[in-house]
Short mmCIF file of C-alpha atoms (C1' of nucleotides) in Angstrom, two decimals:
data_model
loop_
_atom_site.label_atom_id
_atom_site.label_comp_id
_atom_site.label_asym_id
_atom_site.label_seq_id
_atom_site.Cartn_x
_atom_site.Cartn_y
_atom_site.Cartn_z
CA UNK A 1 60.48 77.71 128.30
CA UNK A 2 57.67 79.44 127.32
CA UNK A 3 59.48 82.89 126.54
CA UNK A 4 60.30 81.88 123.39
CA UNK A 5 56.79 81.23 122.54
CA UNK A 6 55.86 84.60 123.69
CA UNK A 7 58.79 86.26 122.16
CA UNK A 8 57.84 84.72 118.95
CA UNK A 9 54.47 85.52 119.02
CA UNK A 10 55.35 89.17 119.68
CA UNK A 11 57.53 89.43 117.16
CA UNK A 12 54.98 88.04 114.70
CA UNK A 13 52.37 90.84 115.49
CA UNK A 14 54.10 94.66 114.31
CA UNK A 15 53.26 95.95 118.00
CA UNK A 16 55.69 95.99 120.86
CA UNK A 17 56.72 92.90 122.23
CA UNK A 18 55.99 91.35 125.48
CA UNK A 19 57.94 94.29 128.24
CA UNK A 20 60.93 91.76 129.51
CA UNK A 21 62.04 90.57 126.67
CA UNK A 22 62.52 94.04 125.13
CA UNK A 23 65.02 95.31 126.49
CA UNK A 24 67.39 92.31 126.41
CA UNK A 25 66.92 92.12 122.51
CA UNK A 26 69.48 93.92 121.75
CA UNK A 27 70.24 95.90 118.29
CA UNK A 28 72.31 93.23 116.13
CA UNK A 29 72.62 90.14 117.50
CA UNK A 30 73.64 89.56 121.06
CA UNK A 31 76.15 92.35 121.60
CA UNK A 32 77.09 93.40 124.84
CA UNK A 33 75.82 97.23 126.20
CA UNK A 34 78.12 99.90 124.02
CA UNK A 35 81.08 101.11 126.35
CA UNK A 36 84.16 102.87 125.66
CA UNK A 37 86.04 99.74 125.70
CA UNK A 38 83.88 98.14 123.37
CA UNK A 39 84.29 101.25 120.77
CA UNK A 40 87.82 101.38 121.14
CA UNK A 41 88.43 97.90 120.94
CA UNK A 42 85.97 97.73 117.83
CA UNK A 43 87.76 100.45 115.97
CA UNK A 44 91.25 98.36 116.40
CA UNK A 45 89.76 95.54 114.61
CA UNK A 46 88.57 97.94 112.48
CA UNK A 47 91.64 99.15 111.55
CA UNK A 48 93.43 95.84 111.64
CA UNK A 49 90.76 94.92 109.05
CA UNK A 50 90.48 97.89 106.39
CA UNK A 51 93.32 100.57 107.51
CA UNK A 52 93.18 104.32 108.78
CA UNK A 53 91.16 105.62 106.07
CA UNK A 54 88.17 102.94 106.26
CA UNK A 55 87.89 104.10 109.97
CA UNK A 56 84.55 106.13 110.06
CA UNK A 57 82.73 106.99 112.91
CA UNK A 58 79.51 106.10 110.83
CA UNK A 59 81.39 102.90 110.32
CA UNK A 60 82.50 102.12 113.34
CA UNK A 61 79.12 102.81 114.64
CA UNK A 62 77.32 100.28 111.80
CA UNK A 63 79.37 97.35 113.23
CA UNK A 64 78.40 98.06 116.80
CA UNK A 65 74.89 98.49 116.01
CA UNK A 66 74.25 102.02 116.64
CA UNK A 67 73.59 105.13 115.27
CA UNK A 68 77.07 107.46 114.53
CA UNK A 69 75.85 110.16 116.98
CA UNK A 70 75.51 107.27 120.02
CA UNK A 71 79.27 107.54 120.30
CA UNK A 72 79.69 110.37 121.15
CA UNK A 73 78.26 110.29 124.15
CA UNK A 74 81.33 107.66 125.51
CA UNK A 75 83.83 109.41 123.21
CA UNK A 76 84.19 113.33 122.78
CA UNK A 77 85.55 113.21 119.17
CA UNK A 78 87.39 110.44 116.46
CA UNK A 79 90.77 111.69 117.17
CA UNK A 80 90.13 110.55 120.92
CA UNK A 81 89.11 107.15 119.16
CA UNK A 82 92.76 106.90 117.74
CA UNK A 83 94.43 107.76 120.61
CA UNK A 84 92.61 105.38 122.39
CA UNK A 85 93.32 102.60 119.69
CA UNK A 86 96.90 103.31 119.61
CA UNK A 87 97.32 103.24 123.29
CA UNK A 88 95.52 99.83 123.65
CA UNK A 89 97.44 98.03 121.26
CA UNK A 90 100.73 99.16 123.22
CA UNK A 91 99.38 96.78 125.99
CA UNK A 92 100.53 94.37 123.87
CA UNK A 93 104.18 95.29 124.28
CA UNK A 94 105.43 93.26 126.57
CA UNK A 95 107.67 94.45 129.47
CA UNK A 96 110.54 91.92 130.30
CA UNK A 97 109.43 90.77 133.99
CA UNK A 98 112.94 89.66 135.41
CA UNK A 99 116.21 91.29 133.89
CA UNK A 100 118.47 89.79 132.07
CA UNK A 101 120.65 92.88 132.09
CA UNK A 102 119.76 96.13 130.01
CA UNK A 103 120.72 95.26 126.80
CA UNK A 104 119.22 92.24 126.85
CA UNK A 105 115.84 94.14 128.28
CA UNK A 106 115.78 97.19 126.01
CA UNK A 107 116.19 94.62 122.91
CA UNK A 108 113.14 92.99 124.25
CA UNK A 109 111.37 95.82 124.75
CA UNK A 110 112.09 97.13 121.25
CA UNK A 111 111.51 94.08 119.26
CA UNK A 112 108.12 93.56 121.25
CA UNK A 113 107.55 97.39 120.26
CA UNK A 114 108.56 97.18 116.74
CA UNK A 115 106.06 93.86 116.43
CA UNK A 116 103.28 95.59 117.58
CA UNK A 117 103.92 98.35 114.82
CA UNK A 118 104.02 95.66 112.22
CA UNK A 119 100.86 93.69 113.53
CA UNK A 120 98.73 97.00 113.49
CA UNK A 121 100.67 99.08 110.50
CA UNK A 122 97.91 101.69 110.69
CA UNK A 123 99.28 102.38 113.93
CA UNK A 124 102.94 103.68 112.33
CA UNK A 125 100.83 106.98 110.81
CA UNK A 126 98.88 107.79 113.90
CA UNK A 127 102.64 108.28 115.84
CA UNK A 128 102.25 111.62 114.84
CA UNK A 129 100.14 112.55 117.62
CA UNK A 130 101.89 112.85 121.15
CA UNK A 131 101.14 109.65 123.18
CA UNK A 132 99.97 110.03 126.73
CA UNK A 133 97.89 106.76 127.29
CA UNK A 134 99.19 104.74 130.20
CA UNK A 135 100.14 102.23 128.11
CA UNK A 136 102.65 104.17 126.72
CA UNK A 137 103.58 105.53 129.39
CA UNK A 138 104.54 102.79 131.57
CA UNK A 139 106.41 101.39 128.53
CA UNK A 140 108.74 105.12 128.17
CA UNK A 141 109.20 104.66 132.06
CA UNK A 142 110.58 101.09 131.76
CA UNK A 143 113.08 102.61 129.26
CA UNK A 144 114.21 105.20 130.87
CA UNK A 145 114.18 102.66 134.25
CA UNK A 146 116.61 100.49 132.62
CA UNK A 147 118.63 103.52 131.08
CA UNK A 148 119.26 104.81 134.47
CA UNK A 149 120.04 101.75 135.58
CA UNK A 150 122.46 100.78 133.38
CA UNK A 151 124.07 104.36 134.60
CA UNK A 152 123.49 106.03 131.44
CA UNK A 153 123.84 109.79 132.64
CA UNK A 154 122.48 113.42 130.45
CA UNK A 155 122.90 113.80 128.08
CA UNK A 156 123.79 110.22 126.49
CA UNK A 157 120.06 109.60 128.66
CA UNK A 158 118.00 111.37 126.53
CA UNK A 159 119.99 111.06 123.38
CA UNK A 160 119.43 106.81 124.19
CA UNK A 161 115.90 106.82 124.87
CA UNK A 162 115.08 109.11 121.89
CA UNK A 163 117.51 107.65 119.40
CA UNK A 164 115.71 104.00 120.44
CA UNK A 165 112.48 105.64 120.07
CA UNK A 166 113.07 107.03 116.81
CA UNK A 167 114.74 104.33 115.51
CA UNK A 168 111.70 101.89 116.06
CA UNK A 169 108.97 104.35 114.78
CA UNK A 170 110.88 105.23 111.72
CA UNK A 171 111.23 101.60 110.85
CA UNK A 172 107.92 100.86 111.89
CA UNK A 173 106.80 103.52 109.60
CA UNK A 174 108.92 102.65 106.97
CA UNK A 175 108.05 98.91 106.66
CA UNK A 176 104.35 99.07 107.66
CA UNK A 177 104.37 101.83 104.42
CA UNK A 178 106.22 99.63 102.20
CA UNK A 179 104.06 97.75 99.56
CA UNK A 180 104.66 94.43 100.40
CA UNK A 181 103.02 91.12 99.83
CA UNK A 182 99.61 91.95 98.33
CA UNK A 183 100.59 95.44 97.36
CA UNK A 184 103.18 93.52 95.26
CA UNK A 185 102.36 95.50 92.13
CA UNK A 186 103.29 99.03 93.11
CA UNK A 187 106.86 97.58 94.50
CA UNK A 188 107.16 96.32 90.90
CA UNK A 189 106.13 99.21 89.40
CA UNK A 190 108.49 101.04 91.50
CA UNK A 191 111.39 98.71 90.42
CA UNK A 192 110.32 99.47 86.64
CA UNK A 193 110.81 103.00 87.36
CA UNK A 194 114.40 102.85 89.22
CA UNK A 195 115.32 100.30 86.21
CA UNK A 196 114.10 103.03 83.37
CA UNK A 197 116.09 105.69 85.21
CA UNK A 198 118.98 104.02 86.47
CA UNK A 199 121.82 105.93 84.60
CA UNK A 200 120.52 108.76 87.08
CA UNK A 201 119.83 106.54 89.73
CA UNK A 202 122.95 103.94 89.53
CA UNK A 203 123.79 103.06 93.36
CA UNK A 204 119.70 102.90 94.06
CA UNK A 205 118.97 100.65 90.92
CA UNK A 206 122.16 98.32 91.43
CA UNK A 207 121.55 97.99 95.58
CA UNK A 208 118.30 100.04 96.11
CA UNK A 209 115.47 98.37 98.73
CA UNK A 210 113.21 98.62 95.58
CA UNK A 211 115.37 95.87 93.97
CA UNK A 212 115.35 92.87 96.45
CA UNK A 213 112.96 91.76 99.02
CA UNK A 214 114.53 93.22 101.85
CA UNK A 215 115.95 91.64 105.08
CA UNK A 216 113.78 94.13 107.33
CA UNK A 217 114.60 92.07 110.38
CA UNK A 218 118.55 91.23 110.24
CA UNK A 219 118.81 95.23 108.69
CA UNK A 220 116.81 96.30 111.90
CA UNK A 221 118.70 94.38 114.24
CA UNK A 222 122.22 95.88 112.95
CA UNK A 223 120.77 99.19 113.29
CA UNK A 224 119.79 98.44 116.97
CA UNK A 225 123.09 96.66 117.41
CA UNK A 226 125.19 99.94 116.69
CA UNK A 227 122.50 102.44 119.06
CA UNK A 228 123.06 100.08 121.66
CA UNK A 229 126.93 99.50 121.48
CA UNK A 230 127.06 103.57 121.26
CA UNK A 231 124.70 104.13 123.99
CA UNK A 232 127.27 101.23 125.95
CA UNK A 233 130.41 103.45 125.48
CA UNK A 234 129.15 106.73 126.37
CA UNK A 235 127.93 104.42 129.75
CA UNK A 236 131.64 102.91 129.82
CA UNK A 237 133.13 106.49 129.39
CA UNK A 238 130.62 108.41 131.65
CA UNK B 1 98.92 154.42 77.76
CA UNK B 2 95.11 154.70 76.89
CA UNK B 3 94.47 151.51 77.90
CA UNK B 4 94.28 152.02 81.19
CA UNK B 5 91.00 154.23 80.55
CA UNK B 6 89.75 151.70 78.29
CA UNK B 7 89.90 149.44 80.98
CA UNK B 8 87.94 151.06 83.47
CA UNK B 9 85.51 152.30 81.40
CA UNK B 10 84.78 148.40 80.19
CA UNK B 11 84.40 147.83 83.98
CA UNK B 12 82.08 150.21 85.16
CA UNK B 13 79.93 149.43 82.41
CA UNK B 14 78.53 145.83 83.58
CA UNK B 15 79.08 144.58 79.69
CA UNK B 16 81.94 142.71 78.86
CA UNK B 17 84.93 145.04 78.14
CA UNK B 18 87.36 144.93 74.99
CA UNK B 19 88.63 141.80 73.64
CA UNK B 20 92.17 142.32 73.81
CA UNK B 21 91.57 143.20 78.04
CA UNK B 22 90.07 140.62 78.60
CA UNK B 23 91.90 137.48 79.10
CA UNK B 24 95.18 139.49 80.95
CA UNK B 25 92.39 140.41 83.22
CA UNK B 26 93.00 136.97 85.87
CA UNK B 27 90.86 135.60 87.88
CA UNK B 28 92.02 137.00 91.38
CA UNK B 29 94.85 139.76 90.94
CA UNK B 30 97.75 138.35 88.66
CA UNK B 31 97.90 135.56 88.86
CA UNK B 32 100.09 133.44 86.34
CA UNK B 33 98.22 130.79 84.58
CA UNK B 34 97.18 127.66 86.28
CA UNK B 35 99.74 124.70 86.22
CA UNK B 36 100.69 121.72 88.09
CA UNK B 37 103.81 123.16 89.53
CA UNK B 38 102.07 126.39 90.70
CA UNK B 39 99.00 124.16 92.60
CA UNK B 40 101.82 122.08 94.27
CA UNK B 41 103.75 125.15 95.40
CA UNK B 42 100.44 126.51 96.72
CA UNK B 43 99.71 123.64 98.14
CA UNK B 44 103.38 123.73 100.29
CA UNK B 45 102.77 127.63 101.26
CA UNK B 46 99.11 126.37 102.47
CA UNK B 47 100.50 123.57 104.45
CA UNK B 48 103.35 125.41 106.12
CA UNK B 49 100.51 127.89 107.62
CA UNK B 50 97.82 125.71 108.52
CA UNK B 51 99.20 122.14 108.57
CA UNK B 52 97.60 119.17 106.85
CA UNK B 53 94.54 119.03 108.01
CA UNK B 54 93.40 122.24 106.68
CA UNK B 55 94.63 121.26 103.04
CA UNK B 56 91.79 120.80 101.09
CA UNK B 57 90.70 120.59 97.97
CA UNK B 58 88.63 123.84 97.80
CA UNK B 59 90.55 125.68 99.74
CA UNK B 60 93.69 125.17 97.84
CA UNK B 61 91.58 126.32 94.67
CA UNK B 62 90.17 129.56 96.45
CA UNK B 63 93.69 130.48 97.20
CA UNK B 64 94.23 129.98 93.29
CA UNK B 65 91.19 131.56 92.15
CA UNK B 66 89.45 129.04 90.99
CA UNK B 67 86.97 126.07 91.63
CA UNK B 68 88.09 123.00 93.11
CA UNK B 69 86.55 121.26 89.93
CA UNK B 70 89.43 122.57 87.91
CA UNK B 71 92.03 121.16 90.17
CA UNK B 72 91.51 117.86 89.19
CA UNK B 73 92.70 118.75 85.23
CA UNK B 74 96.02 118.96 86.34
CA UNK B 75 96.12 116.62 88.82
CA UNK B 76 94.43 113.28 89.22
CA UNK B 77 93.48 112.86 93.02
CA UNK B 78 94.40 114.75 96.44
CA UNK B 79 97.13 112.44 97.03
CA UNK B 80 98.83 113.40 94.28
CA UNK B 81 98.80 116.86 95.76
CA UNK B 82 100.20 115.39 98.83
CA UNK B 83 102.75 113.07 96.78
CA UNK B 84 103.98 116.58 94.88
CA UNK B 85 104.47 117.98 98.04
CA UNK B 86 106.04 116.26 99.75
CA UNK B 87 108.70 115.76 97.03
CA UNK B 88 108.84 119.76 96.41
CA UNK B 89 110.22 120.19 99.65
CA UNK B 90 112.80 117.19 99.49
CA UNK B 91 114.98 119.52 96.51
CA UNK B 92 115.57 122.17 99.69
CA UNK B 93 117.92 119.29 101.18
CA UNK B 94 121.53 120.33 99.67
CA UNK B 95 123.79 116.96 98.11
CA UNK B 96 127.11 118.04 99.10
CA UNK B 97 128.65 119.13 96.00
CA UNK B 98 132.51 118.18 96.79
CA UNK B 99 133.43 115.46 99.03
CA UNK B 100 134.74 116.13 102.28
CA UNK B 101 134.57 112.28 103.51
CA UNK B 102 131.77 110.13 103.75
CA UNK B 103 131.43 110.90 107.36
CA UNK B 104 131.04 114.32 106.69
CA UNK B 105 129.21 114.15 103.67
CA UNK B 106 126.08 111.20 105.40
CA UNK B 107 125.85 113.88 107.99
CA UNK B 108 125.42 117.25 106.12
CA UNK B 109 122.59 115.31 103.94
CA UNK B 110 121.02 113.51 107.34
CA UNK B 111 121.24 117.05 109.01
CA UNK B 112 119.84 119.07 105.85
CA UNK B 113 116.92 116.03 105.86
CA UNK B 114 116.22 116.57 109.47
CA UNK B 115 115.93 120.52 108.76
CA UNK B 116 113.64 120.24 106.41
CA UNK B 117 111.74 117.92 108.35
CA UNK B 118 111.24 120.65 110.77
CA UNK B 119 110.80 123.39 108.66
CA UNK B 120 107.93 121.55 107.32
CA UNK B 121 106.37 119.86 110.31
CA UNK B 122 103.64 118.45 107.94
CA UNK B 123 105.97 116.32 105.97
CA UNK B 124 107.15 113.75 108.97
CA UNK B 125 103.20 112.72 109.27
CA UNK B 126 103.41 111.93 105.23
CA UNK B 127 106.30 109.98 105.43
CA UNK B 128 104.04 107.05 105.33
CA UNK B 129 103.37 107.31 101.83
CA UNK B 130 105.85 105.64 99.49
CA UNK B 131 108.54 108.27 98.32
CA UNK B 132 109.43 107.94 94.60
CA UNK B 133 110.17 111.76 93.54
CA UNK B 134 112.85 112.94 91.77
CA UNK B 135 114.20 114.68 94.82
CA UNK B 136 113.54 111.58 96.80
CA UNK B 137 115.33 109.64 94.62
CA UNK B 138 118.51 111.73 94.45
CA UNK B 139 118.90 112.19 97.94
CA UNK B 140 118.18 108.45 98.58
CA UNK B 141 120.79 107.11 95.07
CA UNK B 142 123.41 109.96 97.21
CA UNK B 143 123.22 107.82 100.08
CA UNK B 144 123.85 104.96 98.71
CA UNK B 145 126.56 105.95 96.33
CA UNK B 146 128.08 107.53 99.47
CA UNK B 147 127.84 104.78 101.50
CA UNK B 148 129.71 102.17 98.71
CA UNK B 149 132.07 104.70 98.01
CA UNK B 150 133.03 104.18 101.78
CA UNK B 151 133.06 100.34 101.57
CA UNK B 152 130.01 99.24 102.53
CA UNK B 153 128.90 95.51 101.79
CA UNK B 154 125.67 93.81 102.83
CA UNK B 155 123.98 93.44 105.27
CA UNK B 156 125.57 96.25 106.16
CA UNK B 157 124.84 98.60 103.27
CA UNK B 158 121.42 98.48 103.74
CA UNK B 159 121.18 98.11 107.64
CA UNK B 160 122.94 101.62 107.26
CA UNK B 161 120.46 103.42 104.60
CA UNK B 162 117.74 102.36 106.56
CA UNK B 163 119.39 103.20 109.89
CA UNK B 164 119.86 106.44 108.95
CA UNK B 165 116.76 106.95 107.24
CA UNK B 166 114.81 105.54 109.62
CA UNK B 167 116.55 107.15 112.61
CA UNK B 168 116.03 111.13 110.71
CA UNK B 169 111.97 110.20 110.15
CA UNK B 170 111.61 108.74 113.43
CA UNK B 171 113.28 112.32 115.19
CA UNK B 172 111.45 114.10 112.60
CA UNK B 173 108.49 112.67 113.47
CA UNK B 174 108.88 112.81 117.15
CA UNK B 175 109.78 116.37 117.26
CA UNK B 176 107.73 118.09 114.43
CA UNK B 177 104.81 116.19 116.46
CA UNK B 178 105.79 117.80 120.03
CA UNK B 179 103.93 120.36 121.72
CA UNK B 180 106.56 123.21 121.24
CA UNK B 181 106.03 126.99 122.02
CA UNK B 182 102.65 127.62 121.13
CA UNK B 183 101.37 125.00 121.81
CA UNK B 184 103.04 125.26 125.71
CA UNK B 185 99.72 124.59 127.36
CA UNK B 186 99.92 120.73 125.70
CA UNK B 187 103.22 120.27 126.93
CA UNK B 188 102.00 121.81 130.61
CA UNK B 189 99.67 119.63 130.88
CA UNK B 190 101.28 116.55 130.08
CA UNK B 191 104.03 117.24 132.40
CA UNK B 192 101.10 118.17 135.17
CA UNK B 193 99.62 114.53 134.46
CA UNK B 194 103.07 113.07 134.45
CA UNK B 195 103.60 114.44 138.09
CA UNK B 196 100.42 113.38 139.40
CA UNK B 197 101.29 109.85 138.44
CA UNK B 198 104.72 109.88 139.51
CA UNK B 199 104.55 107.21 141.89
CA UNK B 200 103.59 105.01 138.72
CA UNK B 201 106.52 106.62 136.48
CA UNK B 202 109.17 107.80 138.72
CA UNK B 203 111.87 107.85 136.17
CA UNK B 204 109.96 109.18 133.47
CA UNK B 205 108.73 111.91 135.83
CA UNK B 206 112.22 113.09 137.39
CA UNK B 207 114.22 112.24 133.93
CA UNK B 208 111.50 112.48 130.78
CA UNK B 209 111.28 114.12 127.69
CA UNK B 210 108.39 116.18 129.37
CA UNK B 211 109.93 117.62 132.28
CA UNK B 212 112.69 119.96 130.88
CA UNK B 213 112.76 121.41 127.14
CA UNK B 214 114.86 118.58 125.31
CA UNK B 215 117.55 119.71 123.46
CA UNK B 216 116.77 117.80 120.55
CA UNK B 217 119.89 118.85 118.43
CA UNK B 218 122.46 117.26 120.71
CA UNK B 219 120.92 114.25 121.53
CA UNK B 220 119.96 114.08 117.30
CA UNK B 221 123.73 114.36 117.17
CA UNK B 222 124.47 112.29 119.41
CA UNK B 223 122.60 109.05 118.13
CA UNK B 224 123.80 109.74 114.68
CA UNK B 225 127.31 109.39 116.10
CA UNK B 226 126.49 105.89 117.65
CA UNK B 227 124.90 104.92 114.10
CA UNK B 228 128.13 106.30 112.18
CA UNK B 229 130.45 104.62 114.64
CA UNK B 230 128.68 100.89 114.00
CA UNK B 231 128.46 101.58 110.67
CA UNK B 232 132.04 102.83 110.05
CA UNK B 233 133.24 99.35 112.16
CA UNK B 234 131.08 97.18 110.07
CA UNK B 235 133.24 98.46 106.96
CA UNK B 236 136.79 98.64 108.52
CA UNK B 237 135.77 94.96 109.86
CA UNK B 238 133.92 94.46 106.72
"C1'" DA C 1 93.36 122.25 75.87
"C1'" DC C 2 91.53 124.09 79.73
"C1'" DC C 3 87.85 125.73 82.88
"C1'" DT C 4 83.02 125.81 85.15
"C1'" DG C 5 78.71 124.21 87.83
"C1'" DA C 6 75.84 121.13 89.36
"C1'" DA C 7 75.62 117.01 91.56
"C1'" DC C 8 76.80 112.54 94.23
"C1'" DA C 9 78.04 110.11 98.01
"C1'" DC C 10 80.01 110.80 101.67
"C1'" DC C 11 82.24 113.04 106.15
"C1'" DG C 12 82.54 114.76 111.75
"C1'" DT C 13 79.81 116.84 114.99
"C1'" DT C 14 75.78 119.27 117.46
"C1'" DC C 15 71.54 119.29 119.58
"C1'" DA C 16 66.86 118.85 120.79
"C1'" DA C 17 64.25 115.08 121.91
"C1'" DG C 18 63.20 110.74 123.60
"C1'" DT C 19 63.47 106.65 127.34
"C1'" DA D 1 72.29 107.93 132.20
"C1'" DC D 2 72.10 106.67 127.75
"C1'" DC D 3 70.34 106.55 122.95
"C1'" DT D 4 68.06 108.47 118.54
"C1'" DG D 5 67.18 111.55 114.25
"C1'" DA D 6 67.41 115.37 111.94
"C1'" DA D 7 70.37 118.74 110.58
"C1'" DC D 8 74.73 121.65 109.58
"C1'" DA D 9 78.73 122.60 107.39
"C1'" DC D 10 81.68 120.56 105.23
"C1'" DC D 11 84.50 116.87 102.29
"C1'" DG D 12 86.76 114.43 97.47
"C1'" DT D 13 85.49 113.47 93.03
"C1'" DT D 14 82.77 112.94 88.50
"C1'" DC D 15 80.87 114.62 84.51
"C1'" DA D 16 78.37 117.05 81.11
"C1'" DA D 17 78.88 121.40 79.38
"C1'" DG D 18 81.11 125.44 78.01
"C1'" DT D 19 85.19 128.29 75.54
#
DNA sequence: ACCTGAACACCGTTCAAGT
DNA sequence: ACCTGAACACCGTTCAAGT
């Protein structure tokens, strides 16, 4: 090949470079042409990486190899960047293909849901902001398939589906907050401070989630337990 | 009272007026002297009109009447602002002051919690931040004490506080994030887009959140009565 | 002990201009 | 159709300096 030669020699003089080789030298290394995927799916790692606060579109732009402003010509502002994150890492939810009846297909569904939550824990803040992406969507409608199926009827329909809902994002929330593992020194610091107050603080300091490492998973799964056996009855009773 | 002539006669000349007039004469009107408590409390009145994202640090100090500089004696970071906040608000939930069962008393604190939560929409989107205020702190050691008053033994103690906890921040959340009343046009829209896709979500279209205006109070009653009912069975099968 | 001003190192976003 | 650069109107925070 005798490109290489002529790329090289092109690059060694400061002009332009030979005209077909121009174009497919592309700005870092060998990146692919900048999409909306690509920005989306960049700012996920992103925020996997270095959290909500890290994500800048000046950033996010450096590890794509463009200029900040270049984004917005695939993206109309950063908030549609975090919808678009959250929404693609629902996709990783995944929906039960066969049934195994509803329980057994909403606990799926859930557990996948909470998982996701914990995998991306960035994504727990950003559920602040209503959630439209299809992603979602088809999720919701696989809930509320399964609720009607089950014969739930209004307004034990709605009270299911949002009590399911809210269970899982306030856990999410509530665990992906925590300071656990690395962030090991504010949990202690937080146990100091029960343990210096605890004749105001007595039940909390004696049996208190600051005291233990919690049981997040057998605590969530009781929880669920007693939405679904209530959601059950009001079924049973119609 | 010849002061008052004084006064304006220090004014109109552009010199500086008498001593003693002087430092009573505040920055903006009358303003009480700067202080920790009164930025927080500004800070709450500033987030209940313009919500979070307006909050800043200059802002809150033009409202005070001073630089945004000064802020930062009293208080180490914006976060802390944030922290103070959201902790301020927490006192407004009422501990029930005589017992009327632990039924009863779980579900005026979970309902006062959820109020709040709404009366501040701001608040559910802070959640994320560990909560280790005072008025946390009571309202979380009330729980608890409530809750092993009643019988409660692991798992099943804690599956329960963090039921409940979770289950108020996740409705909180969900419904302080909503498109309600003003902001109708959201909500329009999404149940336009919702329609247009309904061969893709059938159920969510004739049956979802979006269609009809939720009544969120019955169905939040509804799925605290499921998480009461497994929790009271856990401790009468303890 | 408290407050001020200038300054630093950032932000998100717009827009005219390039190819 | 896509990308660039300069520019605007902001941010949070630090710090030397004032009283």
């Amino acid at each position: 090949m005798d490109i290489s030669k002529a790329d090289s020699g092109a690059r060694r003089s400061g002009t332009a470079g030979d005209v077909w080789l121009r174009p497919s030298a592309r700005k870092g290394r060998d990146a692919p042409p900048l999409s909306r995927d690509r920005i989306v799916e960049e700012a996920v790692t992103l925020l996997d990486a270095e959290g909500a606060d890290r994500l800048t579109m000046r950033r996010l732009a450096e590890r794509l190899g463009t200029g900040s402003t270049t984004l917005y010509w695939h993206v109309k502002t950063k908030d549609d960047v975090l919808d678009l994150a959250l929404d693609m890492i629902f996709a990783e939810v995944l929906i039960p293909a066969e049934s195994r009846g509803w329980r057994a297909d909403i606990t799926a569904l859930i557990d996948g849901w909470r998982a996701v939550l914990l995998r991306h824990p960035w994504s727990a803040a950003l559920l602040s902001r209503p959630m439209l992406g299809p992603n979602v969507l088809a999720r919701s409608e696989f809930l509320y398939a399964t609720l009607l199926r089950a014969g739930a009827v209004e307004p034990h329909l709605t009270a299911a589906a949002y009590g399911l809902s809210n269970y899982v994002i306030g856990s999410g929330l509530m665990q992906a907050t925590w300071p656990t593992g690395a962030g090991q020194e504010a949990r202690q610091a937080a146990q100091e401070h029960l343990r210096a107050h605890q004749e105001s603080y007595p039940a909390l300091a004696a049996h208190g989630p600051h005291v233990a490492e919690a049981d997040w998973d057998t605590g969530f799964a009781l929880g669920l337990t007693w939405l679904l056996d209530g959601i059950q009855a009001g079924i049973a009773g119609k």
